[in-house]
C-alpha cells in the first residue's frame, strides 16, 4: 500500500456487521463535513433496506450518503463495478470540498481502493450460466475447480457458493484462473491518502447485538421485504438472494422451517460471518499504522459514555487529517 498518494484524503470506517459503522460514519461526517460512501456489497441493492441495515431516510437527509440502494437485485454487482462507482463518488466529494467517508464491512471493496484491483475480463454469459448451473452442488463445483484451477480452489471453502461460481466462470470464460489474473498488473489504488478507523468489538457483545438487531428487523418488516424480493423469481445464485437473512426467511415463507428457526439460523450465520470479517481486517490493513486506529467497542448510541469514545476517535481523525495536509 503506497501512502505517498496524499493529494487528497479519504476516511475509512470499517469493521464487522453490527459493530456500529454507520452511526460512527454519520458522526464523523457531521464533524468533518463528510460524504458517507457505502462500502457494503449488499447495501448497494435497493430492495434490501431492512435486512442490510441501510441508513434510514432520516439519517441520509442529515448529510450526503452515496451508493446505497443504487442497484436492482437482478444485477450481480462486482468489486470492479463498485470500485469505479466509488472513485467517481470520491472525486465528486473532493470537488465539493467534502471528506469521502467509506463505510462498510466488505473488505475486498475497500482493498480495491487502498491496494488496487486485478482487472479480470468479462467471462461472458455462457460461462456465467454454466457457473450458476454448477453452483447447485457446491461440493461438486469445488471438485471441478480443483481439477481446472487448483491454486484458486485451494483458497476457497467447498461451501462458499458465490466465490466458487465466480472462480469457475472466470476460468471457463477466460482460460485462466482467478489466482493467475490477480498476479497480473491491474487497476491502481485510489490517488489519495487513507485514514482508517477499524471497529473490532468483543465477539460476545457482537453476538448479542446481532440477535437483537435481527429481531428488530423482523418487527420492522423483514419478512415482507423478502417476500417482495422473491416475487419476481430471481435466480437464487444472485448476490442479493444470499444476503444475511434472505435464505432463512425464504425457507420460512416456503414452510420448510418456522420463523423462529429462520431467525436462529440467520443470527448464527451472521455471527460466523462477523468472525471471518474480523479475521480478514486483522490481516489486511487499510492504511499505514500511523493512520489507523482500532476501536475495541461497539458503537451504540450518543449517551455520555459513548460520547467520550467518540471524542477519542474524532481527536485521532483530526490529528491525522492535519498531518496529511502538512505532509507528515
Short mmCIF file of C-alpha atoms in Angstrom, two decimals:
data_model
loop_
_atom_site.label_atom_id
_atom_site.label_comp_id
_atom_site.label_asym_id
_atom_site.label_seq_id
_atom_site.Cartn_x
_atom_site.Cartn_y
_atom_site.Cartn_z
CA UNK A 1 0.00 0.00 0.00
CA UNK A 2 1.61 3.25 -1.17
CA UNK A 3 0.61 6.02 1.21
CA UNK A 4 2.57 8.65 -0.68
CA UNK A 5 -0.64 9.37 -2.56
CA UNK A 6 -1.52 12.36 -0.38
CA UNK A 7 -3.00 14.72 -2.96
CA UNK A 8 -6.37 14.05 -1.34
CA UNK A 9 -7.60 12.46 1.90
CA UNK A 10 -10.28 9.82 2.43
CA UNK A 11 -11.53 8.26 5.65
CA UNK A 12 -12.42 4.57 6.04
CA UNK A 13 -14.80 3.30 8.73
CA UNK A 14 -14.57 -0.49 8.65
CA UNK A 15 -15.44 -3.46 10.82
CA UNK A 16 -17.76 -6.43 11.15
CA UNK A 17 -21.50 -6.40 10.65
CA UNK A 18 -23.44 -4.76 13.50
CA UNK A 19 -20.40 -3.02 15.00
CA UNK A 20 -21.89 0.46 14.60
CA UNK A 21 -20.07 1.66 11.48
CA UNK A 22 -22.99 3.65 10.06
CA UNK A 23 -23.56 5.55 13.32
CA UNK A 24 -19.86 6.37 13.58
CA UNK A 25 -19.63 7.44 9.94
CA UNK A 26 -22.61 9.75 10.44
CA UNK A 27 -20.98 11.36 13.48
CA UNK A 28 -17.64 11.79 11.71
CA UNK A 29 -19.38 13.09 8.61
CA UNK A 30 -21.14 15.78 10.61
CA UNK A 31 -17.91 16.71 12.38
CA UNK A 32 -15.63 16.84 9.32
CA UNK A 33 -18.04 17.78 6.52
CA UNK A 34 -18.12 14.32 5.02
CA UNK A 35 -19.94 12.37 2.35
CA UNK A 36 -20.68 8.82 3.52
CA UNK A 37 -19.99 6.30 0.73
CA UNK A 38 -21.32 2.77 1.05
CA UNK A 39 -18.68 0.02 1.05
CA UNK A 40 -21.03 -2.88 1.82
CA UNK A 41 -21.71 -5.29 -1.04
CA UNK A 42 -25.34 -5.91 -0.01
CA UNK A 43 -26.32 -2.33 0.80
CA UNK A 44 -26.00 -1.47 -2.90
CA UNK A 45 -29.25 -3.37 -3.59
CA UNK A 46 -32.33 -1.19 -3.36
CA UNK A 47 -34.74 -3.99 -2.38
CA UNK A 48 -32.87 -4.74 0.87
CA UNK A 49 -33.06 -1.70 3.12
CA UNK A 50 -34.18 -3.53 6.28
CA UNK A 51 -32.12 -6.73 6.18
CA UNK A 52 -28.89 -4.94 5.23
CA UNK A 53 -29.38 -2.26 7.93
CA UNK A 54 -29.03 0.59 5.48
CA UNK A 55 -29.05 4.08 6.99
CA UNK A 56 -32.59 5.36 7.48
CA UNK A 57 -34.06 8.07 5.24
CA UNK A 58 -33.73 10.46 8.19
CA UNK A 59 -30.02 9.67 8.53
CA UNK A 60 -29.50 10.04 4.80
CA UNK A 61 -31.03 13.52 4.99
CA UNK A 62 -28.57 14.62 7.69
CA UNK A 63 -25.64 14.62 5.27
CA UNK A 64 -24.84 13.17 1.84
CA UNK A 65 -24.98 9.36 1.59
CA UNK A 66 -23.93 7.74 -1.68
CA UNK A 67 -24.01 4.26 -3.31
CA UNK A 68 -26.80 2.99 -1.06
CA UNK A 69 -29.65 1.16 -2.80
CA UNK A 70 -28.46 2.12 -6.27
CA UNK A 71 -28.76 -1.27 -8.00
CA UNK A 72 -31.68 -3.64 -8.59
CA UNK A 73 -31.29 -7.09 -7.08
CA UNK A 74 -31.46 -8.66 -10.55
CA UNK A 75 -27.94 -7.32 -11.22
CA UNK A 76 -24.89 -9.13 -9.82
CA UNK A 77 -22.55 -6.29 -8.92
CA UNK A 78 -18.81 -6.89 -8.78
CA UNK A 79 -15.87 -5.41 -6.89
CA UNK A 80 -14.69 -3.73 -10.11
CA UNK A 81 -18.13 -2.16 -10.67
CA UNK A 82 -18.24 -0.81 -7.11
CA UNK A 83 -14.66 0.47 -7.33
CA UNK A 84 -15.49 2.57 -10.37
CA UNK A 85 -18.63 3.97 -8.71
CA UNK A 86 -16.65 4.75 -5.55
CA UNK A 87 -13.85 6.55 -7.39
CA UNK A 88 -16.34 8.80 -9.18
CA UNK A 89 -18.20 9.48 -5.92
CA UNK A 90 -14.99 10.24 -4.02
CA UNK A 91 -13.96 12.73 -6.70
CA UNK A 92 -17.38 14.40 -6.50
CA UNK A 93 -16.94 14.75 -2.74
CA UNK A 94 -13.49 16.30 -3.11
CA UNK A 95 -14.77 18.69 -5.78
CA UNK A 96 -17.49 19.78 -3.35
CA UNK A 97 -14.95 20.33 -0.58
CA UNK A 98 -16.19 17.32 1.40
CA UNK A 99 -14.34 14.41 3.01
CA UNK A 100 -15.15 11.00 1.48
CA UNK A 101 -16.01 8.54 4.27
CA UNK A 102 -16.03 4.96 3.01
CA UNK A 103 -18.22 2.97 5.37
CA UNK A 104 -18.68 -0.79 5.24
CA UNK A 105 -17.60 -4.29 6.08
CA UNK A 106 -16.81 -5.67 2.61
CA UNK A 107 -13.05 -5.88 2.83
CA UNK A 108 -12.49 -6.62 -0.86
CA UNK A 109 -14.34 -3.44 -1.80
CA UNK A 110 -12.14 -1.33 0.43
CA UNK A 111 -8.95 -3.08 -0.59
CA UNK A 112 -9.77 -2.44 -4.26
CA UNK A 113 -9.30 1.24 -3.41
CA UNK A 114 -6.39 1.04 -0.97
CA UNK A 115 -4.33 -1.54 -2.89
CA UNK A 116 -5.77 -1.61 -6.41
CA UNK A 117 -7.50 -4.47 -8.20
CA UNK A 118 -6.65 -7.15 -10.72
CA UNK A 119 -8.55 -6.43 -13.93
CA UNK A 120 -10.39 -9.62 -14.94
CA UNK A 121 -12.09 -9.66 -18.38
CA UNK A 122 -15.82 -10.33 -18.61
CA UNK A 123 -16.12 -14.14 -18.81
CA UNK A 124 -19.34 -13.92 -20.85
CA UNK A 125 -22.92 -15.10 -20.46
CA UNK A 126 -22.23 -18.75 -21.34
CA UNK A 127 -19.62 -19.11 -18.60
CA UNK A 128 -21.87 -17.36 -16.07
CA UNK A 129 -24.80 -19.62 -16.93
CA UNK A 130 -22.66 -22.72 -16.52
CA UNK A 131 -21.35 -21.46 -13.17
CA UNK A 132 -24.91 -20.87 -11.94
CA UNK A 133 -25.89 -24.36 -13.03
CA UNK A 134 -22.93 -25.99 -11.28
CA UNK A 135 -23.42 -23.91 -8.11
CA UNK A 136 -26.47 -26.03 -7.26
CA UNK A 137 -23.93 -28.58 -5.95
CA UNK A 138 -21.11 -26.56 -4.30
CA UNK A 139 -19.05 -29.62 -3.32
CA UNK A 140 -19.04 -30.93 -6.89
CA UNK A 141 -18.23 -27.45 -8.19
CA UNK A 142 -15.29 -27.23 -5.80
CA UNK A 143 -14.05 -30.59 -7.11
CA UNK A 144 -14.34 -29.36 -10.71
CA UNK A 145 -12.48 -26.17 -9.85
CA UNK A 146 -9.75 -28.12 -8.03
CA UNK A 147 -9.09 -30.04 -11.22
CA UNK A 148 -9.23 -26.99 -13.51
CA UNK A 149 -7.70 -24.28 -11.30
CA UNK A 150 -6.15 -25.86 -8.20
CA UNK A 151 -4.45 -22.67 -7.00
CA UNK A 152 -7.72 -20.73 -6.79
CA UNK A 153 -9.67 -23.71 -5.45
CA UNK A 154 -7.21 -24.19 -2.59
CA UNK A 155 -8.09 -20.74 -1.27
CA UNK A 156 -11.87 -21.35 -1.31
CA UNK A 157 -14.11 -23.30 1.03
CA UNK A 158 -16.27 -26.03 -0.57
CA UNK A 159 -19.42 -24.35 0.79
CA UNK A 160 -18.59 -20.84 -0.48
CA UNK A 161 -21.02 -20.98 -3.39
CA UNK A 162 -20.69 -17.38 -4.54
CA UNK A 163 -16.89 -17.35 -4.76
CA UNK A 164 -16.79 -20.82 -6.29
CA UNK A 165 -19.21 -19.76 -9.02
CA UNK A 166 -17.18 -16.63 -9.70
CA UNK A 167 -13.94 -18.63 -9.87
CA UNK A 168 -15.48 -21.15 -12.24
CA UNK A 169 -16.94 -18.57 -14.61
CA UNK A 170 -13.60 -16.75 -14.80
CA UNK A 171 -11.67 -19.94 -15.58
CA UNK A 172 -14.32 -21.15 -18.04
CA UNK A 173 -14.69 -17.81 -19.81
CA UNK A 174 -11.08 -16.58 -19.93
CA UNK A 175 -8.96 -19.73 -19.89
CA UNK A 176 -7.11 -18.53 -16.79
CA UNK A 177 -7.96 -18.84 -13.11
CA UNK A 178 -8.58 -16.01 -10.66
CA UNK A 179 -5.22 -16.59 -8.97
CA UNK A 180 -3.49 -16.08 -12.34
CA UNK A 181 -5.40 -12.89 -13.09
CA UNK A 182 -4.68 -11.47 -9.63
CA UNK A 183 -0.97 -11.87 -10.27
CA UNK A 184 -1.17 -9.65 -13.38
CA UNK A 185 -0.73 -5.86 -13.34
CA UNK A 186 -4.16 -4.41 -12.62
CA UNK A 187 -6.10 -1.28 -11.74
CA UNK A 188 -4.24 1.17 -9.49
CA UNK A 189 -5.10 2.20 -5.96
CA UNK A 190 -7.13 5.36 -5.41
CA UNK A 191 -4.98 8.53 -5.68
CA UNK A 192 -5.33 9.59 -2.07
CA UNK A 193 -4.14 9.10 1.49
CA UNK A 194 -6.39 6.88 3.59
CA UNK A 195 -7.11 7.28 7.29
CA UNK A 196 -8.76 4.19 8.77
CA UNK A 197 -10.96 3.68 11.81
CA UNK A 198 -11.50 -0.04 12.39
CA UNK A 199 -14.12 -1.31 14.81
CA UNK A 200 -13.25 -4.62 16.50
CA UNK A 201 -15.79 -5.21 19.29
CA UNK A 202 -15.86 -8.21 21.60
CA UNK A 203 -17.45 -11.21 19.88
CA UNK A 204 -19.88 -11.92 22.72
CA UNK A 205 -21.09 -8.31 22.63
CA UNK A 206 -21.44 -8.55 18.88
CA UNK A 207 -23.46 -11.79 19.04
CA UNK A 208 -25.95 -10.21 21.43
CA UNK A 209 -26.26 -7.16 19.20
CA UNK A 210 -26.80 -9.30 16.09
CA UNK A 211 -29.63 -11.23 17.77
CA UNK A 212 -31.32 -8.05 18.99
CA UNK A 213 -30.97 -6.35 15.61
CA UNK A 214 -32.38 -9.29 13.67
CA UNK A 215 -35.43 -9.44 15.94
CA UNK A 216 -35.90 -5.74 15.31
CA UNK A 217 -35.62 -6.32 11.56
CA UNK A 218 -38.39 -8.92 11.74
CA UNK A 219 -40.57 -6.47 13.66
CA UNK A 220 -39.90 -3.75 11.06
CA UNK A 221 -40.99 -5.85 8.09
CA UNK A 222 -38.06 -8.04 7.00
CA UNK A 223 -40.42 -10.89 6.11
CA UNK A 224 -42.37 -8.68 3.72
CA UNK A 225 -39.08 -7.41 2.29
CA UNK A 226 -38.00 -10.97 1.46
CA UNK A 227 -41.47 -11.85 0.13
CA UNK A 228 -41.23 -8.93 -2.32
CA UNK A 229 -37.69 -9.95 -3.29
CA UNK A 230 -38.84 -13.49 -4.09
CA UNK A 231 -41.87 -12.44 -6.13
CA UNK A 232 -40.08 -11.84 -9.47
CA UNK A 233 -38.48 -15.30 -9.35
CA UNK A 234 -34.88 -14.09 -9.35
CA UNK A 235 -32.00 -16.53 -9.80
CA UNK A 236 -31.07 -17.89 -6.37
CA UNK A 237 -27.37 -17.52 -7.27
CA UNK A 238 -27.64 -13.71 -7.39
CA UNK A 239 -25.75 -11.97 -4.55
CA UNK A 240 -28.86 -10.23 -3.20
CA UNK A 241 -30.58 -13.58 -2.78
CA UNK A 242 -27.83 -14.66 -0.40
CA UNK A 243 -27.82 -11.58 1.83
CA UNK A 244 -27.93 -12.43 5.53
CA UNK A 245 -31.47 -13.38 6.46
CA UNK A 246 -32.79 -13.81 2.93
CA UNK A 247 -32.26 -17.60 2.51
CA UNK A 248 -33.52 -18.28 6.03
CA UNK A 249 -36.66 -16.15 5.76
CA UNK A 250 -37.28 -17.54 2.26
CA UNK A 251 -37.21 -21.05 3.73
CA UNK A 252 -39.74 -19.97 6.36
CA UNK A 253 -42.00 -18.50 3.68
CA UNK A 254 -41.88 -21.81 1.83
CA UNK A 255 -42.96 -23.58 5.02
CA UNK A 256 -39.71 -25.52 5.36
CA UNK A 257 -38.85 -24.05 8.78
CA UNK A 258 -40.54 -21.78 11.30
CA UNK A 259 -39.80 -18.08 11.53
CA UNK A 260 -38.18 -18.71 14.93
CA UNK A 261 -35.87 -21.27 13.33
CA UNK A 262 -35.12 -18.88 10.48
CA UNK A 263 -34.20 -16.20 12.99
CA UNK A 264 -31.90 -18.53 14.90
CA UNK A 265 -30.17 -19.72 11.73
CA UNK A 266 -29.73 -16.19 10.37
CA UNK A 267 -28.23 -14.96 13.64
CA UNK A 268 -25.78 -17.88 13.72
CA UNK A 269 -24.80 -17.36 10.07
CA UNK A 270 -24.26 -13.64 10.64
CA UNK A 271 -22.15 -14.37 13.70
CA UNK A 272 -19.91 -16.70 11.71
CA UNK A 273 -19.59 -14.06 9.01
CA UNK A 274 -18.53 -11.39 11.52
CA UNK A 275 -15.79 -13.71 12.76
CA UNK A 276 -14.45 -14.02 9.21
CA UNK A 277 -14.69 -10.25 8.73
CA UNK A 278 -12.74 -9.55 11.91
CA UNK A 279 -10.04 -12.03 10.91
CA UNK A 280 -9.80 -10.53 7.41
CA UNK A 281 -9.45 -6.96 8.65
CA UNK A 282 -6.83 -8.11 11.14
CA UNK A 283 -4.67 -9.41 8.28
CA UNK A 284 -5.34 -6.68 5.70
CA UNK A 285 -4.53 -3.15 6.90
CA UNK A 286 -6.38 -0.40 5.05
CA UNK A 287 -3.95 2.41 5.89
CA UNK A 288 -0.50 2.82 7.41
CA UNK A 289 -0.08 2.04 11.10
CA UNK A 290 0.12 5.74 11.96
CA UNK A 291 -3.06 6.45 10.01
CA UNK A 292 -5.06 3.60 11.60
CA UNK A 293 -6.91 3.38 14.90
CA UNK A 294 -8.57 0.20 16.17
CA UNK A 295 -11.56 0.75 18.44
CA UNK A 296 -12.49 -2.30 20.52
CA UNK A 297 -16.03 -1.25 21.37
CA UNK A 298 -19.29 -1.44 19.52
CA UNK A 299 -20.70 1.99 18.66
CA UNK A 300 -24.11 2.04 20.31
CA UNK A 301 -25.53 5.49 21.00
CA UNK A 302 -24.72 9.12 21.74
CA UNK A 303 -25.04 8.73 25.50
CA UNK A 304 -22.30 10.20 27.69
CA UNK A 305 -20.13 7.07 27.78
CA UNK A 306 -20.15 6.75 24.03
CA UNK A 307 -19.56 10.45 23.53
CA UNK A 308 -16.22 10.05 25.36
CA UNK A 309 -15.35 7.23 22.97
CA UNK A 310 -16.40 9.36 20.00
CA UNK A 311 -14.13 12.14 21.26
CA UNK A 312 -11.10 9.83 21.13
CA UNK A 313 -11.86 8.81 17.56
CA UNK A 314 -12.59 12.39 16.48
CA UNK A 315 -9.30 13.57 18.01
CA UNK A 316 -7.41 10.85 16.16
CA UNK A 317 -9.04 11.66 12.81
CA UNK A 318 -8.47 15.38 13.31
CA UNK A 319 -4.79 14.78 14.11
CA UNK A 320 -4.24 12.54 11.08
CA UNK A 321 -6.03 14.92 8.71
CA UNK A 322 -3.79 17.74 9.94
CA UNK A 323 -0.73 15.52 9.49
CA UNK A 324 -1.77 14.57 5.97
CA UNK A 325 -2.35 18.17 4.98
CA UNK A 326 1.04 19.19 6.36
CA UNK A 327 2.73 16.35 4.50
CA UNK A 328 3.72 14.46 7.66
#
